[in-house]
């Protein structure tokens, strides 16, 4: 029997031991500060303090930046855990994203720039986008869609994906976007859960040089979706598809039959805008419900302050519309600010690993927003790919999706940003709708790996199991202690699950599921999902810290760390590591990695087992599927039996098994 401290449940996280100390600080450049909306740290702090002291005043004033048909009576009504924002107000999200930019010169600026994988480019000005949205909205109406009816969107990253969202918003039909890489089964389940009667899709989309069969998946899903009456099909690839008479309609035919004038519905502030499904590690996907005014305001303000978006900027976010980032920061936030949103259809390494750099150079992108998983791939592919392109148009970089390892941050800063661009590391979730914790460029000093400080009106804290704030550098649960406008309103059709999942863990607080610590300056450091926290001989370690230590070794491109049950220590640390191109596997390297982690964090975090692998299992949005790695770690042969429906690349599992020499 072990004499070590007992291993308590993974969800009980008081005192995540944090030993990784990142000391570098990057102050905003004088140029950025001079031109920024918020030009000093002092001003941010003052505004944040005032916003918490009187949130209704802050949000009420901010909401005046949106266009309303009727002003609200009350800023917030809070009946925990249910919030209503801007009660009594009426507005329309598509009007905010389109119509209000049609007066004056912005009507002829680019709203959307699309680059297809084959290299084709389409630019839609605000006037043109507005017209397309009105046409699609009228097509939906023609097929019986009324305010309140749900519409599924299952499209590749093409302009119609954004057009479809805004068309739904215009007539008050909540949309539910399903990532077009998801299976027929996933589409069927989500369609039935929200009871949609129309699906907007495409014949296919281009990915790695081939035409994906998108419509075929829809056909398969439709075998089990009795409520769906019509399918509107965008022609993208011109591949052969089955069109069922009376059910399937080409968009290009349908738009010929409707008017290009579509009066927007005046919708209640709390009218549902969309339902977006997120898959947790267990249970059926949750339909995260967002409503109109609060969500739009969250996206609008964070885009303005965190990306410092200007009318003349070209802004490129690499997220697919199937994720919340593709909703908030490809479509709603950018367009409500009158910005130019660039979207790209295909793979980042097609035809070669420099595709994103080529796009930045070709379109003179100023703001680039991507995920750490992508950044680590770029590092792995090598710096030469960047050197071929002029990236000097970039002025701001963003990161989202998981903690960015300090070494990946440094690479992003030096190689992509040329040391002149602030990196805005944005912590948020599908559920929060908009950024919650991130640095204000031009104001907040940056620390590589930290998402820094909360947005205005956001009362974020790190607490222990009793809900008490932890001392500096002591890890705990990341919570939000009061409602905010862009928060989810419920899980669609399951209010009890909403209450239980988000509001029952820490009394009176929204619990986000993440572990974090705050340093002595109050900066937030996300240490990973609470479910992933390791407990080694009574020490609780955040997986992301061990991973960051590994990635800071010059030979390592990517690392994922999981626990394996261990008689003696409670959990043993198992690390799956991907080496940079050209680095050979060796036992010496394993030893040097162990020593490196011991030096960076402490001997307690030294991996007991290191496995080299060519690739890590990830979801389609780039999150490492630790659940699968845990299984592989616990099995000497690397076997995995768990659910793999959200896995991006199935061949990874076979590769994991081949890792050991
Ligand atoms: C993680 C994506 C650290 C976190 C917008 C969160 C992050 C989950 C960051 C939500 C970040 C996202 N630093 N962790 N900057 N951004 N996460 O719903 O665990 O796909 O709870 O929303 O991603 O993922 P989701």
XYZ file of C-alpha atoms and ligand atoms in Angstrom:
686
model
C 0.000 0.000 0.000
C 1.109 3.504 -0.702
C 1.907 5.749 2.203
C 1.530 8.821 0.033
C -1.322 11.265 0.376
C -4.607 9.768 -0.800
C -5.717 10.679 -4.283
C -8.921 12.630 -4.058
C -11.362 13.021 -6.917
C -9.993 14.859 -9.903
C -12.724 17.480 -9.591
C -11.524 18.492 -6.155
C -8.691 20.756 -7.036
C -7.722 22.923 -4.177
C -4.101 23.799 -4.555
C -3.055 22.859 -8.022
C 0.669 23.150 -7.481
C 2.066 25.614 -9.868
C 5.757 25.519 -10.289
C 6.287 26.769 -13.796
C 7.553 30.315 -13.532
C 7.449 32.422 -16.621
C 9.226 35.694 -15.956
C 9.216 37.467 -19.313
C 7.073 40.589 -19.627
C 6.411 42.491 -22.859
C 5.179 46.049 -22.597
C 3.039 47.417 -25.431
C 5.037 49.357 -27.983
C 4.894 53.138 -27.877
C 3.403 53.188 -31.367
C 0.598 50.816 -30.476
C -0.128 52.635 -27.240
C -0.280 55.987 -28.955
C -2.873 54.843 -31.449
C -4.852 52.437 -29.265
C -8.364 52.990 -27.953
C -7.188 52.261 -24.447
C -3.643 53.534 -24.272
C -2.579 52.763 -20.710
C -2.729 49.972 -18.166
C -3.960 52.467 -15.614
C -6.911 53.357 -17.804
C -7.832 49.685 -18.283
C -7.724 49.107 -14.528
C -9.831 52.155 -13.843
C -12.414 51.185 -16.454
C -12.513 47.592 -15.195
C -13.023 48.709 -11.618
C -15.806 51.086 -12.597
C -17.481 48.404 -14.726
C -17.640 46.054 -11.739
C -18.827 48.743 -9.390
C -21.757 49.618 -11.579
C -22.203 46.971 -14.286
C -25.618 48.192 -15.411
C -24.168 51.610 -16.101
C -21.230 50.157 -18.017
C -23.284 47.745 -20.116
C -26.107 50.215 -20.633
C -23.723 52.779 -22.058
C -21.947 50.171 -24.167
C -25.243 48.924 -25.620
C -25.820 52.329 -27.162
C -23.197 51.306 -29.723
C -25.690 48.833 -31.186
C -28.603 49.891 -33.407
C -31.998 49.357 -31.792
C -35.577 49.469 -33.043
C -36.637 50.093 -29.472
C -34.483 50.877 -26.459
C -34.454 48.471 -23.488
C -36.201 49.224 -20.210
C -33.860 47.373 -17.917
C -30.245 46.373 -18.435
C -30.266 43.083 -16.534
C -32.754 40.891 -14.714
C -30.941 38.148 -12.811
C -32.839 35.226 -11.379
C -29.949 32.856 -10.755
C -28.941 31.030 -12.833
C -31.115 32.647 -15.506
C -30.323 36.098 -16.860
C -32.132 38.450 -19.186
C -30.305 41.404 -20.692
C -31.622 44.635 -22.191
C -35.143 43.684 -21.291
C -37.847 45.254 -23.437
C -35.421 46.219 -26.218
C -35.885 45.317 -29.865
C -33.177 44.904 -32.467
C -31.916 42.703 -35.274
C -28.405 41.255 -35.468
C -28.265 41.378 -39.280
C -29.163 45.079 -39.231
C -26.276 45.663 -36.850
C -23.925 43.672 -39.056
C -25.110 45.030 -42.403
C -27.766 47.709 -42.838
C -26.145 50.214 -40.541
C -22.974 50.156 -42.632
C -24.851 50.965 -45.816
C -25.001 54.651 -45.108
C -21.863 56.440 -46.179
C -18.624 55.198 -47.707
C -18.466 51.907 -45.817
C -21.173 50.543 -48.095
C -18.533 49.907 -50.721
C -15.829 48.476 -48.503
C -15.155 44.759 -48.314
C -17.210 43.010 -45.676
C -16.019 39.534 -46.623
C -12.979 38.392 -48.543
C -13.095 34.724 -49.392
C -10.191 32.644 -50.623
C -11.076 29.167 -51.774
C -8.606 26.339 -51.478
C -8.031 26.221 -55.256
C -7.033 29.915 -55.024
C -10.263 31.564 -56.210
C -11.099 34.843 -54.472
C -14.501 36.469 -53.943
C -14.935 39.850 -52.299
C -18.331 41.001 -51.072
C -18.841 44.621 -50.136
C -21.338 45.517 -47.440
C -23.924 46.302 -50.112
C -23.329 43.017 -51.870
C -23.363 40.978 -48.674
C -26.568 42.696 -47.616
C -28.190 41.760 -50.918
C -27.110 38.107 -50.667
C -28.406 37.908 -47.104
C -31.785 39.371 -48.073
C -32.087 36.919 -50.961
C -31.263 33.931 -48.793
C -33.635 35.148 -46.076
C -36.430 35.329 -48.643
C -35.598 31.833 -49.878
C -35.958 30.563 -46.311
C -39.288 32.339 -45.966
C -40.463 30.853 -49.249
C -39.796 27.438 -47.747
C -41.951 28.163 -44.744
C -39.336 29.293 -42.224
C -40.893 31.654 -39.677
C -39.538 33.611 -36.748
C -38.550 31.109 -34.077
C -38.088 28.127 -36.447
C -34.675 26.489 -36.263
C -32.452 26.164 -39.343
C -29.411 23.893 -39.646
C -26.326 25.168 -41.456
C -23.943 22.483 -42.696
C -21.546 24.278 -44.989
C -17.836 24.463 -45.727
C -15.983 27.753 -45.122
C -17.501 29.622 -48.047
C -19.251 33.022 -48.076
C -22.650 31.329 -47.940
C -21.833 30.110 -44.419
C -21.789 33.710 -43.175
C -24.666 34.677 -45.476
C -26.786 31.845 -44.066
C -26.174 32.854 -40.446
C -27.145 36.458 -41.148
C -30.165 35.427 -43.243
C -31.447 33.406 -40.283
C -30.776 36.313 -37.940
C -32.683 38.642 -40.257
C -35.919 36.677 -39.997
C -35.401 35.584 -36.387
C -34.868 31.906 -37.168
C -32.240 30.587 -34.723
C -29.441 28.861 -36.615
C -27.501 25.837 -35.614
C -24.231 25.446 -37.469
C -22.718 21.979 -37.612
C -19.084 21.721 -38.711
C -19.130 20.275 -42.238
C -16.395 17.811 -41.312
C -18.731 16.153 -38.826
C -20.449 12.912 -39.755
C -24.020 12.326 -40.948
C -24.757 10.882 -37.515
C -23.644 14.077 -35.742
C -25.765 16.197 -38.104
C -28.801 13.956 -37.586
C -28.545 14.029 -33.808
C -28.225 17.827 -33.675
C -30.983 18.396 -36.248
C -33.396 16.280 -34.241
C -32.379 17.770 -30.913
C -33.292 21.269 -32.034
C -36.205 20.222 -34.268
C -35.023 22.078 -37.388
C -37.130 21.914 -40.538
C -34.668 23.301 -43.069
C -30.995 22.505 -43.724
C -28.684 24.793 -45.686
C -25.781 22.874 -47.185
C -23.518 22.593 -50.239
C -22.659 19.946 -52.791
C -19.175 19.856 -51.288
C -16.118 21.868 -50.345
C -12.429 21.702 -51.199
C -10.011 20.231 -48.680
C -6.472 19.109 -49.425
C -7.125 19.186 -53.131
C -10.229 17.007 -53.170
C -13.928 17.775 -53.138
C -15.509 16.621 -49.887
C -18.900 14.972 -50.202
C -20.912 17.265 -47.966
C -24.348 16.732 -49.507
C -23.935 12.953 -49.301
C -23.711 13.231 -45.513
C -26.878 15.300 -45.497
C -28.664 12.651 -47.556
C -27.620 10.050 -45.019
C -28.670 12.188 -42.053
C -32.040 12.848 -43.700
C -32.937 9.184 -43.429
C -33.475 9.859 -39.734
C -34.701 13.469 -39.528
C -38.485 13.371 -40.072
C -39.058 17.083 -39.359
C -36.829 18.394 -42.160
C -38.961 19.593 -45.061
C -36.448 21.350 -47.301
C -32.736 21.356 -48.080
C -31.183 24.412 -49.716
C -28.014 23.468 -51.570
C -25.165 25.836 -52.490
C -23.202 24.816 -55.550
C -19.514 24.980 -54.683
C -17.589 22.072 -56.227
C -20.013 21.153 -59.049
C -19.641 17.470 -58.198
C -22.568 15.157 -58.893
C -25.084 15.108 -56.090
C -28.435 13.545 -55.497
C -31.248 16.139 -55.504
C -34.527 14.739 -54.192
C -37.422 16.436 -56.038
C -39.640 18.476 -53.739
C -37.093 18.364 -50.927
C -33.732 19.555 -52.274
C -33.362 22.939 -53.990
C -30.344 24.666 -55.532
C -29.800 28.054 -53.952
C -28.907 29.607 -57.312
C -32.332 28.568 -58.686
C -34.232 29.664 -55.610
C -32.761 33.171 -55.502
C -34.144 33.772 -59.003
C -37.643 33.392 -57.600
C -37.502 35.828 -54.680
C -37.079 39.541 -54.089
C -33.821 41.106 -52.944
C -35.687 43.184 -50.408
C -36.204 41.629 -47.013
C -37.426 43.691 -44.115
C -35.624 42.678 -40.927
C -37.725 41.444 -38.012
C -37.694 43.620 -34.905
C -36.754 40.978 -32.342
C -36.722 40.976 -28.576
C -33.318 41.353 -26.968
C -33.712 37.825 -25.616
C -34.841 36.282 -28.901
C -32.717 33.147 -29.534
C -30.009 33.902 -32.091
C -28.438 30.461 -32.334
C -27.856 27.083 -30.796
C -24.337 25.708 -31.090
C -23.598 22.173 -29.975
C -20.459 21.412 -28.015
C -19.346 17.911 -27.346
C -18.167 17.243 -23.852
C -16.076 14.214 -22.980
C -19.214 12.463 -21.724
C -22.919 12.535 -22.480
C -24.742 13.830 -25.529
C -23.701 17.169 -27.025
C -25.034 20.249 -25.289
C -27.007 22.746 -27.382
C -25.578 26.029 -26.116
C -28.253 28.685 -26.486
C -27.331 32.311 -27.190
C -29.765 35.176 -27.540
C -29.623 38.347 -29.592
C -28.698 41.560 -27.776
C -26.328 40.375 -25.053
C -24.407 38.055 -27.356
C -24.048 40.666 -30.065
C -22.897 43.287 -27.599
C -20.255 40.911 -26.172
C -18.881 40.150 -29.640
C -19.041 43.778 -30.716
C -17.178 45.231 -27.750
C -14.501 42.551 -27.434
C -13.736 42.773 -31.155
C -13.348 46.494 -30.819
C -11.185 46.498 -27.693
C -9.219 43.272 -27.985
C -8.525 43.302 -31.722
C -8.501 47.086 -31.849
C -10.306 46.612 -35.153
C -10.209 49.578 -37.554
C -12.203 50.166 -40.744
C -9.047 49.870 -42.838
C -7.943 46.532 -41.344
C -8.064 43.178 -43.076
C -8.778 40.680 -40.344
C -8.169 36.946 -40.816
C -9.482 34.414 -38.331
C -8.658 30.821 -39.213
C -11.577 29.259 -37.308
C -14.358 27.391 -39.074
C -17.925 28.696 -38.721
C -18.704 25.367 -37.084
C -17.081 26.636 -33.882
C -17.998 29.507 -31.623
C -14.926 31.436 -32.814
C -16.342 31.282 -36.329
C -19.609 32.751 -35.041
C -18.307 35.501 -32.761
C -15.058 36.468 -34.495
C -15.559 35.597 -38.161
C -19.111 36.883 -38.446
C -20.939 38.817 -35.734
C -18.208 40.782 -33.916
C -16.300 41.796 -37.026
C -19.297 42.770 -39.136
C -21.088 44.642 -36.363
C -17.950 46.805 -36.186
C -17.985 47.324 -39.952
C -14.743 45.365 -40.362
C -13.352 43.249 -43.189
C -13.378 39.538 -42.421
C -11.211 37.243 -44.508
C -12.172 33.585 -44.650
C -10.265 30.662 -46.136
C -11.840 27.420 -47.231
C -9.130 24.801 -47.006
C -6.230 23.202 -45.179
C -3.313 25.256 -43.799
C -0.768 23.052 -45.550
C -2.291 22.929 -48.985
C -0.678 22.911 -51.475
C 2.293 23.603 -49.180
C 2.767 24.433 -45.495
C 2.965 28.178 -46.184
C -0.666 28.696 -47.184
C -1.539 31.050 -44.310
C 1.581 33.165 -44.887
C 0.744 33.292 -48.580
C -2.771 34.519 -47.718
C -1.434 37.155 -45.305
C 0.957 38.433 -47.954
C -1.556 38.283 -50.821
C -4.363 40.121 -49.003
C -2.172 42.275 -46.748
C -3.750 40.949 -43.575
C -3.374 43.209 -40.529
C -4.891 41.081 -37.772
C -4.404 37.315 -37.585
C -6.283 35.114 -35.105
C -5.448 31.419 -34.805
C -4.998 28.576 -32.309
C -1.932 27.262 -30.438
C -2.370 23.862 -32.062
C -1.897 25.534 -35.462
C 1.080 27.510 -34.177
C 2.781 24.330 -33.014
C 2.220 22.809 -36.458
C 3.840 25.839 -38.076
C 6.819 25.444 -35.755
C 7.068 21.809 -36.706
C 6.922 22.599 -40.440
C 9.852 24.983 -40.044
C 10.604 28.703 -40.275
C 11.647 28.599 -43.930
C 8.013 28.656 -44.986
C 7.541 32.062 -43.392
C 10.698 33.576 -44.783
C 9.274 33.318 -48.309
C 6.532 35.841 -47.607
C 6.153 39.442 -46.600
C 4.281 39.482 -43.297
C 4.926 43.137 -42.563
C 1.237 44.073 -42.925
C 0.473 42.293 -39.630
C -0.053 44.545 -36.635
C -1.844 42.322 -34.108
C -1.958 38.582 -33.418
C -4.531 36.570 -31.502
C -4.619 33.131 -29.939
C -7.560 31.010 -28.825
C -8.573 27.491 -27.911
C -6.113 26.317 -25.300
C -3.290 27.685 -23.214
C -0.488 28.854 -25.479
C 2.834 27.422 -24.336
C 5.327 30.204 -23.620
C 7.727 28.849 -26.246
C 5.018 28.784 -28.899
C 4.113 32.331 -27.824
C 7.720 33.459 -28.304
C 7.886 31.877 -31.735
C 4.583 33.499 -32.755
C 5.839 36.830 -31.437
C 9.225 36.715 -33.171
C 8.627 34.811 -36.385
C 5.077 35.823 -37.305
C 4.727 39.142 -35.529
C 8.278 40.331 -36.226
C 8.457 41.371 -32.545
C 6.183 44.333 -33.249
C 2.694 42.825 -32.869
C 0.937 42.398 -29.532
C -0.369 38.867 -28.957
C -3.898 38.844 -27.622
C -4.338 35.489 -25.878
C -8.098 35.209 -25.474
C -9.637 32.904 -22.891
C -13.309 32.187 -23.444
C -15.723 29.386 -24.299
C -18.699 28.485 -26.468
C -20.723 29.153 -23.338
C -19.298 32.611 -22.651
C -20.088 33.765 -26.200
C -17.298 36.345 -26.229
C -13.785 36.851 -24.851
C -13.645 36.894 -21.054
C -9.969 37.120 -20.142
C -7.426 38.698 -22.497
C -4.933 41.557 -22.686
C -5.968 44.931 -24.063
C -3.374 45.622 -26.771
C -1.748 48.934 -26.132
C -2.477 48.737 -22.408
C -1.834 45.376 -20.766
C 1.794 44.215 -20.360
C 2.001 40.694 -21.832
C 3.364 37.576 -20.172
C 3.851 34.663 -22.583
C 1.346 31.940 -21.682
C -1.040 34.074 -19.643
C -4.409 35.320 -20.917
C -3.786 38.156 -18.428
C -6.863 39.968 -17.047
C -10.674 40.003 -17.380
C -12.782 42.070 -19.743
C -14.930 44.930 -18.476
C -17.868 43.753 -16.407
C -16.344 40.272 -16.058
C -15.840 39.239 -12.452
C -13.461 36.291 -12.846
C -11.777 34.577 -9.892
C -9.842 31.466 -8.940
C -11.411 29.715 -5.973
C -10.885 26.607 -3.854
C -13.440 23.891 -3.179
C -15.213 26.126 -0.665
C -15.515 29.009 -3.063
C -12.794 31.068 -1.329
C -10.300 32.902 -3.519
C -6.944 31.173 -3.551
C -3.703 32.916 -2.638
C -1.394 34.080 -5.456
C 0.032 31.193 -7.479
C -2.213 28.644 -5.808
C -4.344 26.889 -8.369
C -8.069 26.320 -8.181
C -11.270 26.574 -10.170
C -11.811 29.387 -12.619
C -15.230 30.913 -11.948
C -17.240 33.955 -13.019
C -19.103 35.491 -10.119
C -21.823 37.447 -11.834
C -23.769 37.302 -15.091
C -22.501 38.962 -18.265
C -24.460 39.844 -21.425
C -23.029 37.239 -23.813
C -23.392 34.300 -21.441
C -25.308 31.241 -22.583
C -28.924 31.369 -21.506
C -29.454 27.638 -21.185
C -28.779 24.272 -22.747
C -31.419 23.980 -25.427
C -34.345 21.987 -24.071
C -32.583 21.065 -20.823
C -32.573 23.818 -18.201
C -31.834 21.287 -15.446
C -28.627 20.241 -17.175
C -27.696 23.894 -17.599
C -28.067 24.504 -13.887
C -26.209 21.355 -12.932
C -23.343 21.695 -15.414
C -22.468 25.340 -14.885
C -23.982 26.613 -11.660
C -23.837 23.852 -9.088
C -20.117 23.300 -8.525
C -19.326 26.576 -6.754
C -22.199 28.311 -4.980
C -23.482 31.387 -6.792
C -20.819 31.163 -9.503
C -20.525 30.075 -13.102
C -17.880 27.364 -13.147
C -16.116 27.088 -16.453
C -14.501 23.661 -16.021
C -10.974 25.064 -16.212
C -8.271 25.076 -13.582
C -6.256 28.270 -13.212
C -4.039 30.275 -10.937
C -3.449 33.987 -10.575
C 0.049 35.329 -10.117
C 0.999 38.146 -7.785
C -0.067 40.699 -10.400
C -3.500 39.102 -10.604
C -2.817 37.631 -14.058
C -4.736 34.465 -14.913
C -2.842 31.357 -16.010
C -5.102 28.606 -17.285
C -3.610 25.245 -16.321
C -6.043 23.031 -18.243
C -9.402 21.402 -17.764
C -10.044 20.424 -14.165
C -10.746 16.880 -15.289
C -7.193 16.711 -16.610
C -5.409 17.845 -13.458
C -2.782 15.324 -12.395
C -2.267 14.213 -8.848
C 1.273 13.004 -8.389
C 2.191 11.950 -4.872
C -0.252 14.445 -3.446
C 0.900 17.277 -5.717
C -1.652 18.554 -8.160
C -0.177 19.520 -11.470
C -1.871 21.213 -14.396
C -1.237 19.240 -17.570
C -0.580 22.389 -19.561
C 2.357 23.391 -17.388
C 4.139 20.093 -17.913
C 3.363 20.346 -21.622
C 4.776 23.855 -21.799
C 7.961 22.704 -20.123
C 8.345 19.940 -22.712
C 7.621 22.264 -25.627
C 10.305 24.647 -24.395
C 12.887 21.944 -25.251
C 14.408 22.759 -28.662
C 13.631 19.339 -30.195
C 9.942 19.214 -29.292
C 7.096 20.404 -31.503
C 4.140 19.323 -29.417
C 3.400 17.449 -26.208
C 0.382 16.057 -24.415
C 0.577 14.917 -20.827
C -1.822 12.576 -19.067
C -1.922 10.600 -15.851
C -1.741 6.843 -15.508
C -2.891 5.135 -12.296
C 0.140 4.351 -10.183
C 0.192 2.241 -7.038
C 2.816 4.369 -5.376
C 2.314 7.923 -6.523
C -1.426 7.958 -7.210
C -0.737 8.988 -10.763
C 2.313 8.621 -12.937
C 3.044 11.268 -15.573
C 2.941 10.001 -19.151
C 4.026 12.341 -21.938
C 3.267 11.876 -25.622
C 5.657 14.030 -27.601
C 5.972 14.979 -31.246
C 9.459 15.886 -32.367
C 10.352 18.657 -34.794
C 10.891 17.525 -38.356
C 14.179 15.663 -38.710
C 14.857 14.987 -35.016
C 15.502 11.245 -34.438
C 13.917 9.259 -31.581
C 16.387 8.129 -28.919
C 16.599 7.076 -25.320
C 19.100 9.843 -24.718
C 16.523 12.347 -25.815
C 14.019 10.864 -23.362
C 16.510 11.324 -20.559
C 17.273 14.843 -21.603
C 13.541 15.643 -21.675
C 13.087 14.299 -18.160
C 15.984 16.405 -16.950
C 14.581 19.406 -18.772
C 11.177 19.112 -17.065
C 12.865 18.648 -13.694
C 14.762 21.852 -14.285
C 11.784 23.859 -15.567
C 9.194 22.712 -13.036
C 10.710 20.388 -10.476
C 11.522 16.700 -10.151
C 7.935 15.895 -9.124
C 6.729 16.668 -12.652
C 9.323 14.494 -14.399
C 7.474 12.239 -16.855
C 7.675 8.592 -15.808
C 7.036 7.495 -19.325
C 7.772 9.356 -22.561
C 6.312 8.130 -25.821
C 7.331 9.581 -29.162
C 4.532 9.922 -31.665
C 4.158 11.447 -35.129
C 0.823 12.994 -34.283
C -1.562 13.517 -31.393
C -5.259 12.683 -31.414
C -7.221 15.902 -31.744
C -10.781 17.005 -32.177
C -11.626 18.852 -35.338
C -11.213 22.131 -33.492
C -7.676 21.174 -32.535
C -8.114 20.195 -28.918
C -6.043 17.240 -27.817
C -8.260 14.313 -26.853
C -6.636 13.482 -23.539
C -9.320 10.922 -22.806
C -7.910 8.755 -25.617
C -4.342 9.346 -24.517
C -5.243 8.332 -20.967
C -6.499 5.054 -22.335
C -3.392 4.611 -24.451
C -1.178 5.471 -21.471
C -2.851 2.909 -19.252
C -2.469 0.169 -21.856
C 1.004 -1.231 -22.490
C 0.140 -1.792 -26.152
C -1.398 1.652 -26.651
C -4.868 0.232 -27.353
C -7.869 2.564 -27.373
C -11.489 1.489 -27.258
C -13.341 4.730 -26.334
C -15.613 6.889 -28.472
C -13.656 8.381 -31.359
C -16.435 10.084 -33.346
C -14.992 13.563 -32.887
C -11.436 12.572 -33.763
C -10.036 14.574 -36.693
C -7.634 12.003 -38.070
C -8.288 8.341 -37.403
C -4.849 7.247 -38.560
C -3.403 8.914 -35.468
C -4.517 5.998 -33.317
C -2.485 3.547 -35.348
C 0.472 5.926 -35.185
C 0.202 6.072 -31.401
C 0.587 2.330 -31.246
C 3.700 2.417 -33.389
C 5.431 4.948 -31.227
C 7.542 2.751 -29.044
C 10.898 1.608 -30.185
C -9.912 26.318 -23.588
C -13.223 28.170 -27.633
C -6.414 28.694 -22.274
C -10.452 26.301 -22.174
C -13.281 29.695 -27.646
C -11.935 26.565 -22.393
C -8.317 28.248 -23.495
C -12.205 25.812 -23.669
C -8.165 29.475 -24.182
C -13.385 26.338 -24.445
C -7.031 30.300 -23.864
C -9.960 28.466 -24.886
N -6.191 29.863 -22.903
N -7.445 27.872 -22.546
N -6.788 31.450 -24.492
N -9.199 29.574 -25.048
N -9.426 27.651 -23.961
O -15.912 26.059 -26.120
O -10.253 25.023 -21.621
O -14.325 25.405 -28.005
O -12.732 26.126 -21.327
O -14.363 27.696 -27.016
O -10.995 25.955 -24.429
O -13.460 25.733 -25.711
P -14.569 26.166 -26.768
